[in-house]
Coordinates of C-alpha atoms in Angstrom, one line a residue:
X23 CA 29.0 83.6 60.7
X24 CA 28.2 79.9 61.2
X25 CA 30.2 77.2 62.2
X26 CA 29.8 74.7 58.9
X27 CA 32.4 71.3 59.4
X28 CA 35.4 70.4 61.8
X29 CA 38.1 68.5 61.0
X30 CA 40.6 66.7 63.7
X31 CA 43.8 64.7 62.5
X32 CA 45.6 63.5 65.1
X33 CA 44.0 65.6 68.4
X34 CA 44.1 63.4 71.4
X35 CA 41.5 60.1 70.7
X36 CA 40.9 61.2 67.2
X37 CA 44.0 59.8 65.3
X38 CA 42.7 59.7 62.3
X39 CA 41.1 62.1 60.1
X40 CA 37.8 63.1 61.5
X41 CA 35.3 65.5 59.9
X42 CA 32.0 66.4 62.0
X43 CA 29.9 68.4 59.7
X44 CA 27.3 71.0 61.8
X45 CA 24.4 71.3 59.4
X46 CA 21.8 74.1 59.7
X47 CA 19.5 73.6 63.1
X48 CA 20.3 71.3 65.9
X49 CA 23.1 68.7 65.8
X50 CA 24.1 66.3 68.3
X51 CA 27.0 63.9 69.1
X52 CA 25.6 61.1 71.5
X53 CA 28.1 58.4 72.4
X54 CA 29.0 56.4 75.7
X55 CA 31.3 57.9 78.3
X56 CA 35.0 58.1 77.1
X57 CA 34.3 58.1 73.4
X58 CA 35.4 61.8 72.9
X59 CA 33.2 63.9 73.2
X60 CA 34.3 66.5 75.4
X61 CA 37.4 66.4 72.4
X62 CA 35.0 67.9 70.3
X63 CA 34.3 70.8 72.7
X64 CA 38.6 71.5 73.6
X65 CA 38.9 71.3 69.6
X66 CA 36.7 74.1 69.3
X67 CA 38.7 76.2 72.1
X68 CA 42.2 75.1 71.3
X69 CA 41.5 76.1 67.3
X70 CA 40.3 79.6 68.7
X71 CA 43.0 80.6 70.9
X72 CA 43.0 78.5 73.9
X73 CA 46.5 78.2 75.1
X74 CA 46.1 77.2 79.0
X75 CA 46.8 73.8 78.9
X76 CA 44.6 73.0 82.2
X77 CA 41.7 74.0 80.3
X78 CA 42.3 71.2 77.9
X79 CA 42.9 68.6 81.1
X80 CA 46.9 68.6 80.2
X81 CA 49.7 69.2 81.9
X82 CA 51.3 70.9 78.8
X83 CA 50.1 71.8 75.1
X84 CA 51.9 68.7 73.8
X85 CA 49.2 66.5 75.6
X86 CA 47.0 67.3 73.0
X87 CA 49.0 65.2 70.7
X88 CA 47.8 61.7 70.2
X89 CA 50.1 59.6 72.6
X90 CA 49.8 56.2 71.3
X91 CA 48.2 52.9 72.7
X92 CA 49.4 49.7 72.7
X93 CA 48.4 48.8 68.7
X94 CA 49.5 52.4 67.2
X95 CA 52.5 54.5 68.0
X96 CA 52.3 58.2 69.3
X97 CA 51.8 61.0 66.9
X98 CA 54.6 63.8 66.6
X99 CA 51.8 66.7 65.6
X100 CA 48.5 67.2 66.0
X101 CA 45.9 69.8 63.6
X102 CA 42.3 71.2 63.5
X103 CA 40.3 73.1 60.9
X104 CA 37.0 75.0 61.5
X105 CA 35.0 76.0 58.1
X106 CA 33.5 79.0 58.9
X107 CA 30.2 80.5 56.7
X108 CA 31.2 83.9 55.9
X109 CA 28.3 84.7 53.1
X110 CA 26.8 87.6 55.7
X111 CA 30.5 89.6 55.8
X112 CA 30.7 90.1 59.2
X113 CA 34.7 89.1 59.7
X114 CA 37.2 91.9 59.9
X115 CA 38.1 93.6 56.6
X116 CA 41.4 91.8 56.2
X117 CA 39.6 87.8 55.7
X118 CA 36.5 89.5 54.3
X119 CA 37.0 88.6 50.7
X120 CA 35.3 85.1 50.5
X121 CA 32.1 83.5 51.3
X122 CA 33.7 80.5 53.4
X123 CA 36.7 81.0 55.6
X124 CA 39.0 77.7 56.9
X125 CA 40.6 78.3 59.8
X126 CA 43.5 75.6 61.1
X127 CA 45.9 75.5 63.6
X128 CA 48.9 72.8 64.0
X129 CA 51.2 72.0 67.0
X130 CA 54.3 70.5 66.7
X131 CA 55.6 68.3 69.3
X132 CA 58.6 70.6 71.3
X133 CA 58.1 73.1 68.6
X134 CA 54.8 75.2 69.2
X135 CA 51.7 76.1 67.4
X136 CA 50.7 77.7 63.6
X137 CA 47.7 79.6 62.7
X138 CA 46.5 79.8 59.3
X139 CA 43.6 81.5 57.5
X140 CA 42.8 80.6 54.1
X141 CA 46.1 79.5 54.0
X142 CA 48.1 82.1 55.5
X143 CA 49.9 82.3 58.2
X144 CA 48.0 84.4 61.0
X145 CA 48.8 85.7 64.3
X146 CA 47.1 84.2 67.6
X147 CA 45.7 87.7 68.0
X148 CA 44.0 87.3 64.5
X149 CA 42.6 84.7 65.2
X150 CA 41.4 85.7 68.4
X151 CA 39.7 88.8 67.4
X152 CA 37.9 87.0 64.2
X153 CA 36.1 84.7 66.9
X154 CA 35.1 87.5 69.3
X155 CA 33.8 89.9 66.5
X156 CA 31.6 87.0 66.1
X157 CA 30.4 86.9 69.8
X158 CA 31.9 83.8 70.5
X159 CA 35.7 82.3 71.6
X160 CA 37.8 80.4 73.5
X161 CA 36.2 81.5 76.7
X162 CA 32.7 82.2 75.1
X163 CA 29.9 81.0 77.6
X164 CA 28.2 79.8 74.6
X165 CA 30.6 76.8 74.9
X166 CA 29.6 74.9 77.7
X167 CA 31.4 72.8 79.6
X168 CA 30.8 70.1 82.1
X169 CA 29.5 72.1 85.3
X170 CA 29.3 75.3 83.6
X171 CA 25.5 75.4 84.0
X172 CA 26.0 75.4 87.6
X173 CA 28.6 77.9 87.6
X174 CA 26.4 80.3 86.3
X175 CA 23.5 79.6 88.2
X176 CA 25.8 80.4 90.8
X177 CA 28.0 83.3 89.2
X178 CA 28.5 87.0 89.8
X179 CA 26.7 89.5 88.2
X180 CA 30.1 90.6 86.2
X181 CA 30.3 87.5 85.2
X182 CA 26.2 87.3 84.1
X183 CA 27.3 90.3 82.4
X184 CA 30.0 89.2 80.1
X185 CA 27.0 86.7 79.1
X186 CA 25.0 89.6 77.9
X187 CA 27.5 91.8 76.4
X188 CA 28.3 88.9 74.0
X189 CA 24.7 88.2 73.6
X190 CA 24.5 91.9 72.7
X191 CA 27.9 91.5 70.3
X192 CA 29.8 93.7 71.9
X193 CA 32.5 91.2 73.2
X194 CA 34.7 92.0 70.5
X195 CA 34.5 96.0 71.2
X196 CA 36.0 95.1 74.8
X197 CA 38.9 93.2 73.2
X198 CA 39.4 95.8 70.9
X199 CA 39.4 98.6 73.8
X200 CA 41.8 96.3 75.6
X201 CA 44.0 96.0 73.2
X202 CA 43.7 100.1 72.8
X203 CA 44.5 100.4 76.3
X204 CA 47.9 98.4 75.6
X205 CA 48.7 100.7 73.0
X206 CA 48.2 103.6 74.7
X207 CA 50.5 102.4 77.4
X208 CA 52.5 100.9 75.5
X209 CA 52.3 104.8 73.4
X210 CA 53.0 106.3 77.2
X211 CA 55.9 104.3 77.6
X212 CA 58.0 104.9 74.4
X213 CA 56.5 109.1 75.1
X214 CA 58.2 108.1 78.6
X215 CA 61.3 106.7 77.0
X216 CA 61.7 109.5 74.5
X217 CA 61.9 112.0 76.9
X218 CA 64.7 110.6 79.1
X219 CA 66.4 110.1 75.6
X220 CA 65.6 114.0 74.9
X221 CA 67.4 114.6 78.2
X222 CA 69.8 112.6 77.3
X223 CA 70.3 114.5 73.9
X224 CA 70.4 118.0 75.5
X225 CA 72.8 116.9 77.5
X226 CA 74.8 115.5 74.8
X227 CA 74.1 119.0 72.9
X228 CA 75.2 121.1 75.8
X229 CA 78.6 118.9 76.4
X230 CA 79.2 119.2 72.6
X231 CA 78.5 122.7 72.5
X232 CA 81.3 123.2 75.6
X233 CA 83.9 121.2 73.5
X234 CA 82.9 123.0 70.0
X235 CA 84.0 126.1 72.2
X236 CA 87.2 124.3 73.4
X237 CA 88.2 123.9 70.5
X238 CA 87.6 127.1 69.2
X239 CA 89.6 128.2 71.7
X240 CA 92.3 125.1 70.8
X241 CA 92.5 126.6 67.1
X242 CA 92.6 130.0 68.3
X243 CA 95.5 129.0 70.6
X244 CA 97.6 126.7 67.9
X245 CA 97.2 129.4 65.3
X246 CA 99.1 131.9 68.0
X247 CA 101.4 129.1 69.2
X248 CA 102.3 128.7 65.9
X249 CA 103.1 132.3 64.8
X250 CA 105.1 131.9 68.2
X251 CA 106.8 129.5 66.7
X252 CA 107.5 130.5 63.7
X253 CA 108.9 133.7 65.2
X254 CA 110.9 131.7 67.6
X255 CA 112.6 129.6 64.8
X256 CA 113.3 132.8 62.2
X257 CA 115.5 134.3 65.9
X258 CA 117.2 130.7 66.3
X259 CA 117.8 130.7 62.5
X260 CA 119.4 134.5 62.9
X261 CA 121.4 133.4 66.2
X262 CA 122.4 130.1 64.0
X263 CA 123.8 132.6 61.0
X264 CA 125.6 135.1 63.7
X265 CA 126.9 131.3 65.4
X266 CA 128.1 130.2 62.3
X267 CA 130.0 133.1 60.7
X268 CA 131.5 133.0 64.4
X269 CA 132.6 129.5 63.4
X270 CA 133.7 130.1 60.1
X271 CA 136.1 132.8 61.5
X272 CA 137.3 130.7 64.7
X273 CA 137.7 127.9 61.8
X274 CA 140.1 130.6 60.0
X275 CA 141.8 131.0 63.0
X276 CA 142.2 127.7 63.9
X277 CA 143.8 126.9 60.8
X278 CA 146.3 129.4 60.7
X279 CA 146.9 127.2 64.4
X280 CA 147.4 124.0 62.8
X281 CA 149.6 124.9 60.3
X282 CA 151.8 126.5 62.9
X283 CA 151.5 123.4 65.3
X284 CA 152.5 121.4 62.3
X285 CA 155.6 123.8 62.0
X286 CA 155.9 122.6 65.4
X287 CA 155.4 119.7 65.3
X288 CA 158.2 119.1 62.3
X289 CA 160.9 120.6 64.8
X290 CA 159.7 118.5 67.6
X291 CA 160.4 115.6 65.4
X292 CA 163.6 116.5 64.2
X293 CA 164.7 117.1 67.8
X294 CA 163.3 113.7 68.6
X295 CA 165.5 112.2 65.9
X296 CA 168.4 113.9 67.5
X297 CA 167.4 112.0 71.0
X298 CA 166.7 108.6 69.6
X299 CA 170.6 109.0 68.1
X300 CA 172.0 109.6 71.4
X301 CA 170.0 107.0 73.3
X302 CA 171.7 103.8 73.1
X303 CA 174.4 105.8 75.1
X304 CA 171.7 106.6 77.7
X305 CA 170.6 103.6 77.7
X306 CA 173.9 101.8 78.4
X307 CA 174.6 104.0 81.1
X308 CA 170.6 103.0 82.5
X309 CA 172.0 99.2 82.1
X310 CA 175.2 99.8 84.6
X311 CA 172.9 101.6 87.0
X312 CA 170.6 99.1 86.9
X313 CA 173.4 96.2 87.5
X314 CA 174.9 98.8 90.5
X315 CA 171.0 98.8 91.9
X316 CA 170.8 95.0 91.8
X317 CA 174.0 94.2 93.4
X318 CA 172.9 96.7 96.9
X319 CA 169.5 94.6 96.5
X320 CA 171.1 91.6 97.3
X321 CA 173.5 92.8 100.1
X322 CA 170.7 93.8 101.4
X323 CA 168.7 90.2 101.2
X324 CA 172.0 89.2 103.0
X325 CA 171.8 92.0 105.7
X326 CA 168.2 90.8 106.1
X327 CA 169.4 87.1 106.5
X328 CA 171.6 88.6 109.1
X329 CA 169.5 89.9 111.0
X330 CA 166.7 86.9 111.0
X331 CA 170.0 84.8 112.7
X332 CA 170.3 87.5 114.8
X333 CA 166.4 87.4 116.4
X334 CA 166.8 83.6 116.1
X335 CA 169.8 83.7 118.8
X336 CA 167.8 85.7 120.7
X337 CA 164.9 83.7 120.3
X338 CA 167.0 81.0 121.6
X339 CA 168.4 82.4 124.8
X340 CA 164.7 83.3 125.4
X341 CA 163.6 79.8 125.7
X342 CA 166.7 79.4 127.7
X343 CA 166.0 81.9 130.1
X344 CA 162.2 80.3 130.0
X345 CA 163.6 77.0 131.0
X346 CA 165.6 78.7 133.5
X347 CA 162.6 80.1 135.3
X348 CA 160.9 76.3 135.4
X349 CA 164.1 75.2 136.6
X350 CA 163.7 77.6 139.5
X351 CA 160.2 77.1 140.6
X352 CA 161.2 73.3 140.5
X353 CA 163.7 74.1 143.2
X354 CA 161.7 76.6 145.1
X355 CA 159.2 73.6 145.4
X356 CA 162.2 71.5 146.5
X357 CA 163.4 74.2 149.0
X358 CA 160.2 73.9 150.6
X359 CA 159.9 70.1 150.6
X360 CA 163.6 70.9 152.4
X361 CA 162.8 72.7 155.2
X362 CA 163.1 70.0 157.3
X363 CA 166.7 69.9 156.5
X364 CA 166.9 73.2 157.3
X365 CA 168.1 73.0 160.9
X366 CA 170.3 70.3 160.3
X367 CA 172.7 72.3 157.8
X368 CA 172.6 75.8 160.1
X369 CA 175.8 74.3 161.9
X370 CA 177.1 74.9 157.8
X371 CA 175.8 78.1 157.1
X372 CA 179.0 79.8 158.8
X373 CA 181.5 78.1 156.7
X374 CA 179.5 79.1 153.7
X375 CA 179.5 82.4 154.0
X376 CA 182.7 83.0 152.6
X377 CA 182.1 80.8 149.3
X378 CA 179.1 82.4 148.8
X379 CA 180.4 85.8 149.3
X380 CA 183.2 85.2 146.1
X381 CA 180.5 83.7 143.7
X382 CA 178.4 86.6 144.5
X383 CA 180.9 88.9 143.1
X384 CA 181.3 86.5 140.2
X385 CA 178.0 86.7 139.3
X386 CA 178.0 89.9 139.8
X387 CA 180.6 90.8 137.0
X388 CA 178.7 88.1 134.6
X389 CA 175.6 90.0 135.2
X390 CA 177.1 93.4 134.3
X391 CA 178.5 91.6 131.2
X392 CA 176.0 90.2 130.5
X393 CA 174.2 93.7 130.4
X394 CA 176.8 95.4 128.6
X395 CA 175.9 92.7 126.0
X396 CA 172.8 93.7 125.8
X397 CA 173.5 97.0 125.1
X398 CA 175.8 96.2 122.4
X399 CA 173.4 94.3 121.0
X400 CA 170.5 97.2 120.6
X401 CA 173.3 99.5 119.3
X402 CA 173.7 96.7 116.6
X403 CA 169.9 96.2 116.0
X404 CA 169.8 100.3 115.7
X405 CA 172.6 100.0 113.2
X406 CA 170.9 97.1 111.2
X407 CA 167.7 99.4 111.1
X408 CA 169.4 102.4 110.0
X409 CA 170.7 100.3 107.5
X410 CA 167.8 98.8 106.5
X411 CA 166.0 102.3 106.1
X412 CA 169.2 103.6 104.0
X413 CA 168.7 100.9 101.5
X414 CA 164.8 101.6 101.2
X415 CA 166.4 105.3 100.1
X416 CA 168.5 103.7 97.6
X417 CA 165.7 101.3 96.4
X418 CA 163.6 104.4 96.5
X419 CA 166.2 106.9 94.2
X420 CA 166.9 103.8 91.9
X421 CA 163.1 103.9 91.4
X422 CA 163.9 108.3 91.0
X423 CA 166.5 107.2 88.9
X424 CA 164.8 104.8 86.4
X425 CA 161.8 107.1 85.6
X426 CA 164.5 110.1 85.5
X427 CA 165.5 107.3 82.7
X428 CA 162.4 107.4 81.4
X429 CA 162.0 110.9 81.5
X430 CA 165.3 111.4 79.4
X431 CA 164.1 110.1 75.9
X432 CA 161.7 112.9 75.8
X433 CA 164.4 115.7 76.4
X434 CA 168.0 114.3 76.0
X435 CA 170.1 117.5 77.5
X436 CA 168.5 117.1 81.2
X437 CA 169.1 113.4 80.8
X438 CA 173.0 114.3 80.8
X439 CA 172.7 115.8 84.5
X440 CA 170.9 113.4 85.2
X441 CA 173.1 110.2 84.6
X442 CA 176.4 112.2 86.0
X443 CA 174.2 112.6 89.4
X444 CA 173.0 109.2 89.6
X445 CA 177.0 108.2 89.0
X446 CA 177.9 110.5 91.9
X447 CA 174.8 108.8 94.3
X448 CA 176.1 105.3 92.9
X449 CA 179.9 106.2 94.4
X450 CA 178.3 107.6 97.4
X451 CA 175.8 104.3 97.6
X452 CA 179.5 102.4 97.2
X453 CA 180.7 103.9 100.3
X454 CA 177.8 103.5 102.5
X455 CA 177.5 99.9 101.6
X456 CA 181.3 99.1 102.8
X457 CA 180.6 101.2 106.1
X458 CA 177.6 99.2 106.3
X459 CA 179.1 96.1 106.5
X460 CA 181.9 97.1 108.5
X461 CA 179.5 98.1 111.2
X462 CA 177.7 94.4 110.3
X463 CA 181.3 92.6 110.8
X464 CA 181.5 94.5 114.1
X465 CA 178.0 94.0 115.5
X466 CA 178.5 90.0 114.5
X467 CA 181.6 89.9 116.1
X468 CA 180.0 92.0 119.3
X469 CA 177.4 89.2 118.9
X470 CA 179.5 86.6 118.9
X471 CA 181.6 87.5 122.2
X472 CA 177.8 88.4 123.9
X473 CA 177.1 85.2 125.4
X474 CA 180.8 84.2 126.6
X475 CA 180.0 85.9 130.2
X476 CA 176.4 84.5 130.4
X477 CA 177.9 81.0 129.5
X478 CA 180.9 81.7 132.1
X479 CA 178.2 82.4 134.8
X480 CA 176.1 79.1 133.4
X481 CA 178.9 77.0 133.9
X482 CA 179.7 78.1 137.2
X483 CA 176.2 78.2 138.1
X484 CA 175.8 74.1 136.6
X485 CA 179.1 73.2 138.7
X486 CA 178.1 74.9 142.2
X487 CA 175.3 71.7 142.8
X488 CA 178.2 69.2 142.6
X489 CA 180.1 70.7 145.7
X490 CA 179.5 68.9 148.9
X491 CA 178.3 71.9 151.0
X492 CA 175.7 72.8 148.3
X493 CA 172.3 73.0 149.9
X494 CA 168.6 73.5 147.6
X495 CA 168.6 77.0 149.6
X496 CA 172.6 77.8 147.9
X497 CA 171.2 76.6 144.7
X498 CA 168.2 78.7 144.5
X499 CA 170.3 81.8 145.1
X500 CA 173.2 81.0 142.5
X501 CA 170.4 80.7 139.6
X502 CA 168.6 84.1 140.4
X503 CA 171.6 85.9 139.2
X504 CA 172.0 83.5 136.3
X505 CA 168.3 84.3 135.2
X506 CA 169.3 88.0 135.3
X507 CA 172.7 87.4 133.2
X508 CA 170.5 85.8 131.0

């Protein structure tokens, strides 16, 4: 194969269309420094595969794009065709069908690169392997750069040697044994991967065999559970027949039941017939009870009233007897702001005595009456209690009474015994009441004659300082009694 024209549109200085056409023999580009001809050289590389971008003197791929100057504007793409002479047939079997093969390759800026061949869209690979059957490519020492001759003055010998292997034509057989090599691992890799998923399979296989034997033994199981079953609902079927002839013959039975309590229940009515007739009697005789229960209610709000007068004289003389006691430490202080005095009224004491010896006997007797008093007045609080605890009894057999009342519309004969015992209680209710308040007269009176000796011993206690012999000591001695009475 020969190299017969190359076209650049657009590849870094050459903006425009370019064709350099590479006759038979020897041809030359001679030109200053700077007019592009190195270009010419990356062209050749970049359309066979080059893709290192420092090997065309760029930072990236898109610097092979035409930038722009200051008179034309930058270039979004950038494309170059080799015309190859393929009248020999040495290119691989797939582009071998014509005498002249035109290889291109476009780059898009941002977007990448195209190969094409004849037209069609090629792989990099393709394009690769065309070039290197042919001894030559991107990295072909037959392209020679600037200080590539002293490179290989000074290379290797493995790298002398890739110069004779393609001089030999060979260079192509080591790409195509390289790319063998990636196959076979590439083949050693998927064996590899196969494998772990054959593992992967058995494993599958021997937990799918395990659960086909489950549920073997799951069908095996549900087909006995459910002649279980079935044998278990034909006995509650036959327990449900024996359970309901029962119930047919209790519902017999229980029939013949209602219509007797129906028979029953027609003479219950009639006899309640007969009780409604005779209760507005009964009732009557509830309404006088009722009126006899209200009137010992309120004797007994007035026995209670009675007795709240009765604390409240007591609370009374209480405070007097409190007032009393002040009254007494006020004249113990005074006997001893008296002492003083003391010696000057001994010469008195004598004639004294005998006054002092008569009111002690008087207060003496209003002491003892004043006691007796007392007395009367517990037996009088014990009678108001008593009382108090018989008229809870009667509220409490009025309450008897009322639901005995009650009671009697449901069975009218025992409501007859009924009413002539509440009667008799109402008469004996009648007589308690009067000897109640008898005894309530009495213990008021006894209440009212209680304080005549403690006022007696008050009064003569009030009109012993008023005497001209009376003395603080004389004074202190009368009240002690007189706190006593009281």
């Amino acid at each position: 194969m020969q190299f017969t024209r190359l076209r650049l549109n657009g590849f870094k200085s050459f903006v425009d269309p370019t064709d350099l056409v590479i006759s038979t023999g020897l041809t030359g580009v001679v030109g200053p420094n700077g007019c592009g001809k190195s270009n010419l050289l990356e062209a050749l590389r970049w359309i066979m595969g080059e893709n290192r971008a420092k090997q065309m003197r760029g930072d990236g791929m898109d610097d092979v794009i035409f930038a722009g100057t200051d008179q034309r504007p930058t270039r979004n793409s950038a494309s170059v065709e080799l015309v190859v002479d393929n009248s020999d047939r040495l290119a691989p079997a797939a582009f071998n069908d014509t005498d002249k093969l035109e290889v291109s390759r476009r780059i898009t800026r941002e977007v990448g690169s195209a190969y094409k061949i004849n037209g069609k869209d090629v792989r990099q690979r393709d394009v690769q392997m065309l070039f290197a059957d042919a001894s030559t490519g991107a990295h072909s020492p037959a392209l020679v750069r600037q200080g590539q001759i002293a490179e290989l003055i000074n290379a290797k010998p493995k790298a002398r040697r890739r110069i004779l292997e393609e001089a030999a034509g060979i260079s192509g057989l080591y790409q195509r044994r390289h790319e063998a090599e990636l196959k076979l691992r590439g083949a050693e890799t998927n064996l590899a991967r196969i494998e772990d998923v054959l593992d992967q399979l058995r494993n599958r296989l021997n937990a799918l065999e395990r659960q086909a034997g489950q549920a073997r033994r799951y069908r095996k199981i549900a087909e006995e559970l459910r002649r279980a079953e079935a044998v278990l609902l034909y006995l509650r079927w036959r327990a449900a027949e024996d359970e309901r002839a029962a119930a047919d013959t209790k519902l017999t039975e229980g029939t013949k039941a209602a219509a007797e309590a129906e028979g029953a229940a027609r003479t219950a009515a009639k006899s309640r017939e007969a009780a409604d007739t005779a209760l507005p009697a009964k009732r009557e005789e509830e309404t006088i009870a009722a009126a006899v229960c209200q009137r010992l209610i309120i004797e007994r709000d007035q026995l209670d009233e009675r007795e709240e007068r009765a604390l409240g004289e007591i609370e009374m003389l209480g405070n007097r007897s409190r007032q009393l006691s002040i009254d007494l430490e006020r004249e113990e202080t005074l006997q001893r702001d008296a002492g003083g005095s003391i010696e000057r009224l001994t010469e008195e004491h004598s004639s004294l005595q005998s006054a002092l010896a008569s009111q002690a006997e008087d207060q003496q007797r209003a002491s003892d009456a004043a006691k007796a008093a007392g007395e009367k007045l517990s037996e009088k609080e014990t009678t108001l209690d008593r009382l108090t605890e018989e008229a809870a009894r009667l509220a409490a057999r009025t309450n008897s009474a009322e639901r005995r009342l009650e009671e009697a519309t449901k069975t009218a004969g025992r409501l007859d015994q009924e009413i002539a015992a509440a009667q008799a209680l109402a008469k004996d209710l009648d007589a308690q009441i009067s000897a109640g308040e008898a005894e309530m007269a009495a213990s008021t009176s006894a209440e009212a004659a209680a304080p005549s000796p403690a006022e007696a011993a008050e009064t003569q206690i009030l009109a012993a300082p008023h005497a001209p012999t009376t003395t603080p000591e004389k004074e202190g001695e009368t009240r002690a009694p007189q706190s006593h009475s009281e």
